[in-house]
């Protein structure tokens, strides 16, 4: 079942040029879809339009068959689409527990929030152990875990993750992708952007390549990983093999 559809999306900032130049995307329920592409391709911009932070100049965002193109970010969140931005946007001076409770604020149901936070602590013992610590005292990986945990408290239908593994050590990256898989296991559909294209596609069902504001290729993640043209242009495989 198609959960989210993006059709002919055109967007840019202020009076600047078009950054997205006609993007199409289809996200199936239960899928992990990974968007890859060079720096500046418009990947983050696309997520910002989907979650309502940036209004598009043309095109449509359709969620469960209904247009959400003109909705505000809080309305999009209420529909069940939760955005975890690249900068994670935690409350730095609040504790881990408080950050999780802030995540649940939109639920307006204290008992349900408590139940879900308990479940998050069960899935992430590290967060439980650090629940009295301020978010800014956590390591980068723990902060990412907290940002993802906070999204999970809302139990959204779709989570949008922008570069969840950025700047993290390889061992931690592995852990972060396990959490991405946990979203899927909890029945949450994932649309993520990853600069770590290999790893992202390894964990994804579907891949989409974005370049110069357009979708240039999409297909099953393993097909994309194995495609020699995509390897050469977007995965840097050839360069590694040639030792450049
Ligand atoms: N807030 C902004 N104001 C103006 N231009 C922006 C802003 N954010 C991003 N851009 C520009 O949009 C283009 C695409 O950026 P972005 O979507 O962040 O790319 P990606 O996430 O693929 O690296 C870049 O040229 C960037 O400079
Ligand atoms: Mg980006």
PDB file of C-alpha atoms and ligand atoms in Angstrom:
ATOM      1  CA  UNK A   1       0.000   0.000   0.000  1.00  0.00           C
ATOM      2  CA  UNK A   2       1.287   3.439  -0.922  1.00  0.00           C
ATOM      3  CA  UNK A   3       1.588   5.627   2.157  1.00  0.00           C
ATOM      4  CA  UNK A   4       3.242   8.725   0.775  1.00  0.00           C
ATOM      5  CA  UNK A   5       3.511  10.129  -2.708  1.00  0.00           C
ATOM      6  CA  UNK A   6       5.481  13.125  -3.893  1.00  0.00           C
ATOM      7  CA  UNK A   7       4.563  14.408  -7.330  1.00  0.00           C
ATOM      8  CA  UNK A   8       6.453  16.958  -9.423  1.00  0.00           C
ATOM      9  CA  UNK A   9       7.779  18.773  -6.380  1.00  0.00           C
ATOM     10  CA  UNK A  10       9.477  22.115  -7.055  1.00  0.00           C
ATOM     11  CA  UNK A  11      10.903  24.111  -4.149  1.00  0.00           C
ATOM     12  CA  UNK A  12      13.535  26.659  -3.227  1.00  0.00           C
ATOM     13  CA  UNK A  13      14.396  29.186  -0.552  1.00  0.00           C
ATOM     14  CA  UNK A  14      13.108  32.775  -0.568  1.00  0.00           C
ATOM     15  CA  UNK A  15      13.515  34.262  -4.027  1.00  0.00           C
ATOM     16  CA  UNK A  16      16.444  31.947  -4.818  1.00  0.00           C
ATOM     17  CA  UNK A  17      16.612  29.354  -7.592  1.00  0.00           C
ATOM     18  CA  UNK A  18      14.667  26.089  -7.619  1.00  0.00           C
ATOM     19  CA  UNK A  19      16.507  23.548  -5.486  1.00  0.00           C
ATOM     20  CA  UNK A  20      14.014  20.746  -6.111  1.00  0.00           C
ATOM     21  CA  UNK A  21      13.227  20.660  -9.818  1.00  0.00           C
ATOM     22  CA  UNK A  22      10.379  18.200 -10.170  1.00  0.00           C
ATOM     23  CA  UNK A  23      10.743  15.318  -7.736  1.00  0.00           C
ATOM     24  CA  UNK A  24       8.636  12.172  -7.736  1.00  0.00           C
ATOM     25  CA  UNK A  25       8.749   9.667  -4.912  1.00  0.00           C
ATOM     26  CA  UNK A  26       6.591   6.785  -3.738  1.00  0.00           C
ATOM     27  CA  UNK A  27       6.872   5.351  -0.249  1.00  0.00           C
ATOM     28  CA  UNK A  28       5.196   2.030   0.454  1.00  0.00           C
ATOM     29  CA  UNK A  29       3.891   1.213   3.930  1.00  0.00           C
ATOM     30  CA  UNK A  30       6.352  -0.796   6.008  1.00  0.00           C
ATOM     31  CA  UNK A  31       9.288   0.102   3.815  1.00  0.00           C
ATOM     32  CA  UNK A  32      12.678   1.552   4.666  1.00  0.00           C
ATOM     33  CA  UNK A  33      13.505   3.873   1.800  1.00  0.00           C
ATOM     34  CA  UNK A  34      16.936   5.472   1.578  1.00  0.00           C
ATOM     35  CA  UNK A  35      17.634   8.628  -0.406  1.00  0.00           C
ATOM     36  CA  UNK A  36      21.216   9.057  -1.543  1.00  0.00           C
ATOM     37  CA  UNK A  37      22.943  11.646  -3.714  1.00  0.00           C
ATOM     38  CA  UNK A  38      25.758  14.182  -3.682  1.00  0.00           C
ATOM     39  CA  UNK A  39      26.011  17.076  -1.257  1.00  0.00           C
ATOM     40  CA  UNK A  40      23.670  19.888  -2.206  1.00  0.00           C
ATOM     41  CA  UNK A  41      21.406  17.642  -4.302  1.00  0.00           C
ATOM     42  CA  UNK A  42      18.368  18.755  -2.293  1.00  0.00           C
ATOM     43  CA  UNK A  43      17.898  15.739  -0.021  1.00  0.00           C
ATOM     44  CA  UNK A  44      17.338  17.728   3.185  1.00  0.00           C
ATOM     45  CA  UNK A  45      15.200  20.223   1.282  1.00  0.00           C
ATOM     46  CA  UNK A  46      12.923  17.380   0.167  1.00  0.00           C
ATOM     47  CA  UNK A  47      12.400  16.195   3.757  1.00  0.00           C
ATOM     48  CA  UNK A  48      11.689  19.790   4.850  1.00  0.00           C
ATOM     49  CA  UNK A  49       8.959  20.102   2.218  1.00  0.00           C
ATOM     50  CA  UNK A  50       7.383  16.764   3.163  1.00  0.00           C
ATOM     51  CA  UNK A  51       7.139  17.735   6.830  1.00  0.00           C
ATOM     52  CA  UNK A  52       5.734  21.178   6.061  1.00  0.00           C
ATOM     53  CA  UNK A  53       8.682  23.374   7.111  1.00  0.00           C
ATOM     54  CA  UNK A  54       9.204  24.609   3.562  1.00  0.00           C
ATOM     55  CA  UNK A  55       6.288  25.324   1.226  1.00  0.00           C
ATOM     56  CA  UNK A  56       6.771  24.037  -2.319  1.00  0.00           C
ATOM     57  CA  UNK A  57       6.466  26.229  -5.411  1.00  0.00           C
ATOM     58  CA  UNK A  58       4.768  23.475  -7.352  1.00  0.00           C
ATOM     59  CA  UNK A  59       3.824  19.832  -7.022  1.00  0.00           C
ATOM     60  CA  UNK A  60       2.087  17.805  -4.356  1.00  0.00           C
ATOM     61  CA  UNK A  61       2.694  15.735  -1.257  1.00  0.00           C
ATOM     62  CA  UNK A  62       0.012  13.095  -0.781  1.00  0.00           C
ATOM     63  CA  UNK A  63      -0.316  11.093   2.425  1.00  0.00           C
ATOM     64  CA  UNK A  64      -2.783   8.210   2.602  1.00  0.00           C
ATOM     65  CA  UNK A  65      -4.450   9.504  -0.544  1.00  0.00           C
ATOM     66  CA  UNK A  66      -4.943  13.039   0.794  1.00  0.00           C
ATOM     67  CA  UNK A  67      -2.963  16.160  -0.096  1.00  0.00           C
ATOM     68  CA  UNK A  68      -0.890  17.494   2.812  1.00  0.00           C
ATOM     69  CA  UNK A  69       1.002  19.987   0.641  1.00  0.00           C
ATOM     70  CA  UNK A  70      -0.351  23.081   2.383  1.00  0.00           C
ATOM     71  CA  UNK A  71      -0.332  21.842   5.963  1.00  0.00           C
ATOM     72  CA  UNK A  72       1.779  23.389   8.724  1.00  0.00           C
ATOM     73  CA  UNK A  73       4.500  21.260  10.364  1.00  0.00           C
ATOM     74  CA  UNK A  74       2.364  20.667  13.489  1.00  0.00           C
ATOM     75  CA  UNK A  75      -0.528  19.477  11.315  1.00  0.00           C
ATOM     76  CA  UNK A  76       1.747  17.144   9.368  1.00  0.00           C
ATOM     77  CA  UNK A  77       3.045  15.766  12.673  1.00  0.00           C
ATOM     78  CA  UNK A  78      -0.516  15.189  13.838  1.00  0.00           C
ATOM     79  CA  UNK A  79      -1.179  13.175  10.669  1.00  0.00           C
ATOM     80  CA  UNK A  80       1.626  10.857  11.774  1.00  0.00           C
ATOM     81  CA  UNK A  81       4.752  12.082   9.984  1.00  0.00           C
ATOM     82  CA  UNK A  82       7.641  12.805  12.337  1.00  0.00           C
ATOM     83  CA  UNK A  83      10.847  14.521  11.213  1.00  0.00           C
ATOM     84  CA  UNK A  84      14.205  13.918  12.900  1.00  0.00           C
ATOM     85  CA  UNK A  85      16.414  16.658  11.427  1.00  0.00           C
ATOM     86  CA  UNK A  86      20.144  16.389  10.890  1.00  0.00           C
ATOM     87  CA  UNK A  87      20.882  18.673  13.845  1.00  0.00           C
ATOM     88  CA  UNK A  88      18.661  16.398  15.994  1.00  0.00           C
ATOM     89  CA  UNK A  89      16.976  19.419  17.672  1.00  0.00           C
ATOM     90  CA  UNK A  90      17.072  18.072  21.216  1.00  0.00           C
ATOM     91  CA  UNK A  91      16.520  20.333  24.209  1.00  0.00           C
ATOM     92  CA  UNK A  92      20.191  20.460  25.247  1.00  0.00           C
ATOM     93  CA  UNK A  93      19.693  21.437  28.893  1.00  0.00           C
ATOM     94  CA  UNK A  94      16.821  19.088  29.560  1.00  0.00           C
ATOM     95  CA  UNK A  95      17.400  15.560  30.742  1.00  0.00           C
ATOM     96  CA  UNK A  96      16.961  12.472  28.592  1.00  0.00           C
ATOM     97  CA  UNK A  97      13.659  11.741  30.332  1.00  0.00           C
ATOM     98  CA  UNK A  98      12.397  15.285  29.813  1.00  0.00           C
ATOM     99  CA  UNK A  99      13.326  15.176  26.139  1.00  0.00           C
ATOM    100  CA  UNK A 100      11.335  11.964  25.737  1.00  0.00           C
ATOM    101  CA  UNK A 101       8.363  13.490  27.559  1.00  0.00           C
ATOM    102  CA  UNK A 102       8.549  16.549  25.277  1.00  0.00           C
ATOM    103  CA  UNK A 103       8.341  14.107  22.365  1.00  0.00           C
ATOM    104  CA  UNK A 104       5.125  12.796  23.867  1.00  0.00           C
ATOM    105  CA  UNK A 105       3.691  16.265  24.433  1.00  0.00           C
ATOM    106  CA  UNK A 106       1.885  16.154  21.076  1.00  0.00           C
ATOM    107  CA  UNK A 107       0.088  12.994  22.237  1.00  0.00           C
ATOM    108  CA  UNK A 108      -1.779  14.893  24.978  1.00  0.00           C
ATOM    109  CA  UNK A 109      -2.161  11.638  26.873  1.00  0.00           C
ATOM    110  CA  UNK A 110       0.101  11.373  29.910  1.00  0.00           C
ATOM    111  CA  UNK A 111      -0.584   7.718  30.620  1.00  0.00           C
ATOM    112  CA  UNK A 112       0.056   6.645  27.011  1.00  0.00           C
ATOM    113  CA  UNK A 113       3.242   8.759  26.950  1.00  0.00           C
ATOM    114  CA  UNK A 114       4.517   7.083  30.136  1.00  0.00           C
ATOM    115  CA  UNK A 115       3.774   3.666  28.695  1.00  0.00           C
ATOM    116  CA  UNK A 116       5.641   4.417  25.484  1.00  0.00           C
ATOM    117  CA  UNK A 117       8.628   5.923  27.291  1.00  0.00           C
ATOM    118  CA  UNK A 118       8.840   2.773  29.399  1.00  0.00           C
ATOM    119  CA  UNK A 119       8.899   0.790  26.176  1.00  0.00           C
ATOM    120  CA  UNK A 120      11.672   3.042  24.781  1.00  0.00           C
ATOM    121  CA  UNK A 121      13.714   2.443  27.951  1.00  0.00           C
ATOM    122  CA  UNK A 122      13.229  -1.285  27.448  1.00  0.00           C
ATOM    123  CA  UNK A 123      14.474  -1.052  23.855  1.00  0.00           C
ATOM    124  CA  UNK A 124      17.304   1.382  24.693  1.00  0.00           C
ATOM    125  CA  UNK A 125      18.834   0.537  28.073  1.00  0.00           C
ATOM    126  CA  UNK A 126      21.483   3.241  27.523  1.00  0.00           C
ATOM    127  CA  UNK A 127      18.781   5.913  27.529  1.00  0.00           C
ATOM    128  CA  UNK A 128      17.293   4.473  30.695  1.00  0.00           C
ATOM    129  CA  UNK A 129      20.657   4.486  32.394  1.00  0.00           C
ATOM    130  CA  UNK A 130      21.225   8.141  31.378  1.00  0.00           C
ATOM    131  CA  UNK A 131      17.677   9.344  31.996  1.00  0.00           C
ATOM    132  CA  UNK A 132      18.720  11.961  34.568  1.00  0.00           C
ATOM    133  CA  UNK A 133      21.532  13.405  32.430  1.00  0.00           C
ATOM    134  CA  UNK A 134      21.211  16.524  30.289  1.00  0.00           C
ATOM    135  CA  UNK A 135      21.018  15.804  26.563  1.00  0.00           C
ATOM    136  CA  UNK A 136      24.115  17.905  25.870  1.00  0.00           C
ATOM    137  CA  UNK A 137      26.176  15.600  28.089  1.00  0.00           C
ATOM    138  CA  UNK A 138      25.506  12.594  25.883  1.00  0.00           C
ATOM    139  CA  UNK A 139      27.857  11.399  23.150  1.00  0.00           C
ATOM    140  CA  UNK A 140      26.883  12.059  19.522  1.00  0.00           C
ATOM    141  CA  UNK A 141      25.600   8.511  19.111  1.00  0.00           C
ATOM    142  CA  UNK A 142      23.530   8.686  22.297  1.00  0.00           C
ATOM    143  CA  UNK A 143      22.053  12.014  21.183  1.00  0.00           C
ATOM    144  CA  UNK A 144      21.028  10.463  17.889  1.00  0.00           C
ATOM    145  CA  UNK A 145      19.525   7.544  19.790  1.00  0.00           C
ATOM    146  CA  UNK A 146      17.579   9.992  21.958  1.00  0.00           C
ATOM    147  CA  UNK A 147      16.309  11.936  18.936  1.00  0.00           C
ATOM    148  CA  UNK A 148      15.117   8.687  17.353  1.00  0.00           C
ATOM    149  CA  UNK A 149      13.651   7.468  20.646  1.00  0.00           C
ATOM    150  CA  UNK A 150      11.754  10.726  20.988  1.00  0.00           C
ATOM    151  CA  UNK A 151      10.268  10.172  17.531  1.00  0.00           C
ATOM    152  CA  UNK A 152       9.322   6.616  18.527  1.00  0.00           C
ATOM    153  CA  UNK A 153       7.375   7.896  21.561  1.00  0.00           C
ATOM    154  CA  UNK A 154       4.960   9.491  19.080  1.00  0.00           C
ATOM    155  CA  UNK A 155       4.545   6.165  17.310  1.00  0.00           C
ATOM    156  CA  UNK A 156       4.225   7.925  13.944  1.00  0.00           C
ATOM    157  CA  UNK A 157       3.208   6.271  10.678  1.00  0.00           C
ATOM    158  CA  UNK A 158       6.299   7.643   8.941  1.00  0.00           C
ATOM    159  CA  UNK A 159       9.593   8.814  10.367  1.00  0.00           C
ATOM    160  CA  UNK A 160      11.810  11.074   8.255  1.00  0.00           C
ATOM    161  CA  UNK A 161      15.465  10.727   9.225  1.00  0.00           C
ATOM    162  CA  UNK A 162      18.041  13.188   7.890  1.00  0.00           C
ATOM    163  CA  UNK A 163      21.567  11.728   7.960  1.00  0.00           C
ATOM    164  CA  UNK A 164      21.160   9.729  11.185  1.00  0.00           C
ATOM    165  CA  UNK A 165      24.731   8.405  11.057  1.00  0.00           C
ATOM    166  CA  UNK A 166      26.495  11.692  10.271  1.00  0.00           C
ATOM    167  CA  UNK A 167      29.705  12.225  12.250  1.00  0.00           C
ATOM    168  CA  UNK A 168      29.429   8.995  14.239  1.00  0.00           C
ATOM    169  CA  UNK A 169      32.105   6.313  14.718  1.00  0.00           C
ATOM    170  CA  UNK A 170      31.634   3.099  12.666  1.00  0.00           C
ATOM    171  CA  UNK A 171      30.573   0.953  15.632  1.00  0.00           C
ATOM    172  CA  UNK A 172      27.935   3.502  16.634  1.00  0.00           C
ATOM    173  CA  UNK A 173      26.768   3.810  13.025  1.00  0.00           C
ATOM    174  CA  UNK A 174      25.956   0.115  13.073  1.00  0.00           C
ATOM    175  CA  UNK A 175      23.891   0.632  16.200  1.00  0.00           C
ATOM    176  CA  UNK A 176      22.010   3.587  14.715  1.00  0.00           C
ATOM    177  CA  UNK A 177      21.013   1.506  11.698  1.00  0.00           C
ATOM    178  CA  UNK A 178      19.777  -1.211  14.038  1.00  0.00           C
ATOM    179  CA  UNK A 179      17.444   1.433  15.470  1.00  0.00           C
ATOM    180  CA  UNK A 180      16.291   2.259  11.940  1.00  0.00           C
ATOM    181  CA  UNK A 181      15.393  -1.413  11.637  1.00  0.00           C
ATOM    182  CA  UNK A 182      13.578  -1.206  14.977  1.00  0.00           C
ATOM    183  CA  UNK A 183      11.315   1.511  13.549  1.00  0.00           C
ATOM    184  CA  UNK A 184      10.356  -0.921  10.841  1.00  0.00           C
ATOM    185  CA  UNK A 185       9.787  -3.716  13.356  1.00  0.00           C
ATOM    186  CA  UNK A 186       7.525  -1.367  15.334  1.00  0.00           C
ATOM    187  CA  UNK A 187       5.457  -0.887  12.161  1.00  0.00           C
ATOM    188  CA  UNK A 188       6.841   2.576  11.378  1.00  0.00           C
ATOM    189  CA  UNK A 189       7.686   3.344   7.753  1.00  0.00           C
ATOM    190  CA  UNK A 190      11.088   4.986   7.292  1.00  0.00           C
ATOM    191  CA  UNK A 191      12.222   7.575   4.773  1.00  0.00           C
ATOM    192  CA  UNK A 192      15.862   8.402   5.433  1.00  0.00           C
ATOM    193  CA  UNK A 193      18.604  10.419   3.821  1.00  0.00           C
ATOM    194  CA  UNK A 194      22.097   8.991   4.134  1.00  0.00           C
ATOM    195  CA  UNK A 195      25.491  10.277   3.094  1.00  0.00           C
ATOM    196  CA  UNK A 196      26.765   6.841   4.076  1.00  0.00           C
ATOM    197  CA  UNK A 197      25.145   5.481   0.922  1.00  0.00           C
ATOM    198  CA  UNK A 198      26.467   1.916   1.138  1.00  0.00           C
ATOM    199  CA  UNK A 199      25.359   1.375   4.694  1.00  0.00           C
ATOM    200  CA  UNK A 200      22.044   3.150   4.184  1.00  0.00           C
ATOM    201  CA  UNK A 201      21.162   1.005   1.175  1.00  0.00           C
ATOM    202  CA  UNK A 202      22.266  -2.166   2.957  1.00  0.00           C
ATOM    203  CA  UNK A 203      19.589  -1.558   5.579  1.00  0.00           C
ATOM    204  CA  UNK A 204      16.950  -0.265   3.160  1.00  0.00           C
ATOM    205  CA  UNK A 205      14.328  -1.992   1.047  1.00  0.00           C
ATOM    206  CA  UNK A 206      14.150   0.715  -1.563  1.00  0.00           C
ATOM    207  CA  UNK A 207      16.672   3.302  -2.764  1.00  0.00           C
ATOM    208  CA  UNK A 208      16.277   6.629  -4.494  1.00  0.00           C
ATOM    209  CA  UNK A 209      19.085   8.621  -6.072  1.00  0.00           C
ATOM    210  CA  UNK A 210      18.682  12.380  -6.074  1.00  0.00           C
ATOM    211  CA  UNK A 211      20.928  14.622  -8.131  1.00  0.00           C
ATOM    212  CA  UNK A 212      20.630  18.320  -8.977  1.00  0.00           C
ATOM    213  CA  UNK A 213      17.132  18.492  -7.546  1.00  0.00           C
ATOM    214  CA  UNK A 214      15.733  15.548  -9.507  1.00  0.00           C
ATOM    215  CA  UNK A 215      15.205  11.879  -8.838  1.00  0.00           C
ATOM    216  CA  UNK A 216      17.495  10.164 -11.325  1.00  0.00           C
ATOM    217  CA  UNK A 217      17.041   6.535 -10.321  1.00  0.00           C
ATOM    218  CA  UNK A 218      15.041   4.419  -7.933  1.00  0.00           C
ATOM    219  CA  UNK A 219      14.565   0.727  -7.321  1.00  0.00           C
ATOM    220  CA  UNK A 220      15.126  -2.083  -4.831  1.00  0.00           C
ATOM    221  CA  UNK A 221      18.087  -1.156  -2.612  1.00  0.00           C
ATOM    222  CA  UNK A 222      20.118  -4.256  -3.565  1.00  0.00           C
ATOM    223  CA  UNK A 223      19.654  -3.495  -7.284  1.00  0.00           C
ATOM    224  CA  UNK A 224      20.934   0.044  -6.743  1.00  0.00           C
ATOM    225  CA  UNK A 225      23.909  -1.228  -4.749  1.00  0.00           C
ATOM    226  CA  UNK A 226      24.813  -3.623  -7.558  1.00  0.00           C
ATOM    227  CA  UNK A 227      24.342  -1.179 -10.464  1.00  0.00           C
ATOM    228  CA  UNK A 228      27.778  -0.348 -11.934  1.00  0.00           C
ATOM    229  CA  UNK A 229      26.703   3.112 -13.162  1.00  0.00           C
ATOM    230  CA  UNK A 230      25.370   4.065  -9.763  1.00  0.00           C
ATOM    231  CA  UNK A 231      28.438   2.604  -8.097  1.00  0.00           C
ATOM    232  CA  UNK A 232      30.640   4.783 -10.242  1.00  0.00           C
ATOM    233  CA  UNK A 233      28.633   7.982  -9.920  1.00  0.00           C
ATOM    234  CA  UNK A 234      27.229   7.854  -6.414  1.00  0.00           C
ATOM    235  CA  UNK A 235      28.807   5.124  -4.344  1.00  0.00           C
ATOM    236  CA  UNK A 236      32.494   5.791  -5.014  1.00  0.00           C
ATOM    237  CA  UNK A 237      33.155   2.051  -5.368  1.00  0.00           C
ATOM    238  CA  UNK A 238      35.364   2.319  -8.412  1.00  0.00           C
ATOM    239  CA  UNK A 239      37.537   4.955  -6.755  1.00  0.00           C
ATOM    240  CA  UNK A 240      38.046   2.749  -3.739  1.00  0.00           C
ATOM    241  CA  UNK A 241      38.901  -0.236  -5.934  1.00  0.00           C
ATOM    242  CA  UNK A 242      41.369   1.824  -7.938  1.00  0.00           C
ATOM    243  CA  UNK A 243      42.872   3.216  -4.787  1.00  0.00           C
ATOM    244  CA  UNK A 244      42.311   6.833  -5.758  1.00  0.00           C
TER     245      UNK A 244
HETATM  246  N1  LIG B   1      17.985  27.641   4.379  1.00  0.00           N
HETATM  247  C1  LIG B   1      18.504  27.725   3.140  1.00  0.00           C
HETATM  248  N2  LIG B   1      18.508  28.901   2.471  1.00  0.00           N
HETATM  249  C2  LIG B   1      19.016  28.990   1.212  1.00  0.00           C
HETATM  250  N3  LIG B   1      19.559  27.947   0.547  1.00  0.00           N
HETATM  251  C3  LIG B   1      19.592  26.760   1.162  1.00  0.00           C
HETATM  252  C4  LIG B   1      19.071  26.584   2.493  1.00  0.00           C
HETATM  253  N4  LIG B   1      19.231  25.282   2.831  1.00  0.00           N
HETATM  254  C5  LIG B   1      19.818  24.687   1.780  1.00  0.00           C
HETATM  255  N5  LIG B   1      20.045  25.568   0.781  1.00  0.00           N
HETATM  256  C6  LIG B   1      20.649  25.260  -0.532  1.00  0.00           C
HETATM  257  O1  LIG B   1      19.890  24.249  -1.157  1.00  0.00           O
HETATM  258  C7  LIG B   1      20.737  23.353  -1.853  1.00  0.00           C
HETATM  259  C8  LIG B   1      20.392  21.938  -1.431  1.00  0.00           C
HETATM  260  O2  LIG B   1      20.634  21.801  -0.042  1.00  0.00           O
HETATM  261  P1  LIG B   1      20.221  20.525   0.774  1.00  0.00           P
HETATM  262  O3  LIG B   1      18.804  20.195   0.522  1.00  0.00           O
HETATM  263  O4  LIG B   1      20.627  20.781   2.173  1.00  0.00           O
HETATM  264  O5  LIG B   1      21.154  19.426   0.091  1.00  0.00           O
HETATM  265  P2  LIG B   1      21.591  17.981   0.614  1.00  0.00           P
HETATM  266  O6  LIG B   1      20.831  17.674   1.857  1.00  0.00           O
HETATM  267  O7  LIG B   1      21.279  17.064  -0.529  1.00  0.00           O
HETATM  268  O8  LIG B   1      23.070  18.049   0.847  1.00  0.00           O
HETATM  269  C9  LIG B   1      22.174  23.765  -1.543  1.00  0.00           C
HETATM  270  O9  LIG B   1      22.674  24.459  -2.661  1.00  0.00           O
HETATM  271  C10 LIG B   1      22.029  24.659  -0.347  1.00  0.00           C
HETATM  272  O10 LIG B   1      23.016  25.666  -0.365  1.00  0.00           O
HETATM  273 MG1  LIG B   2      21.383  17.326   3.808  1.00  0.00          MG
END
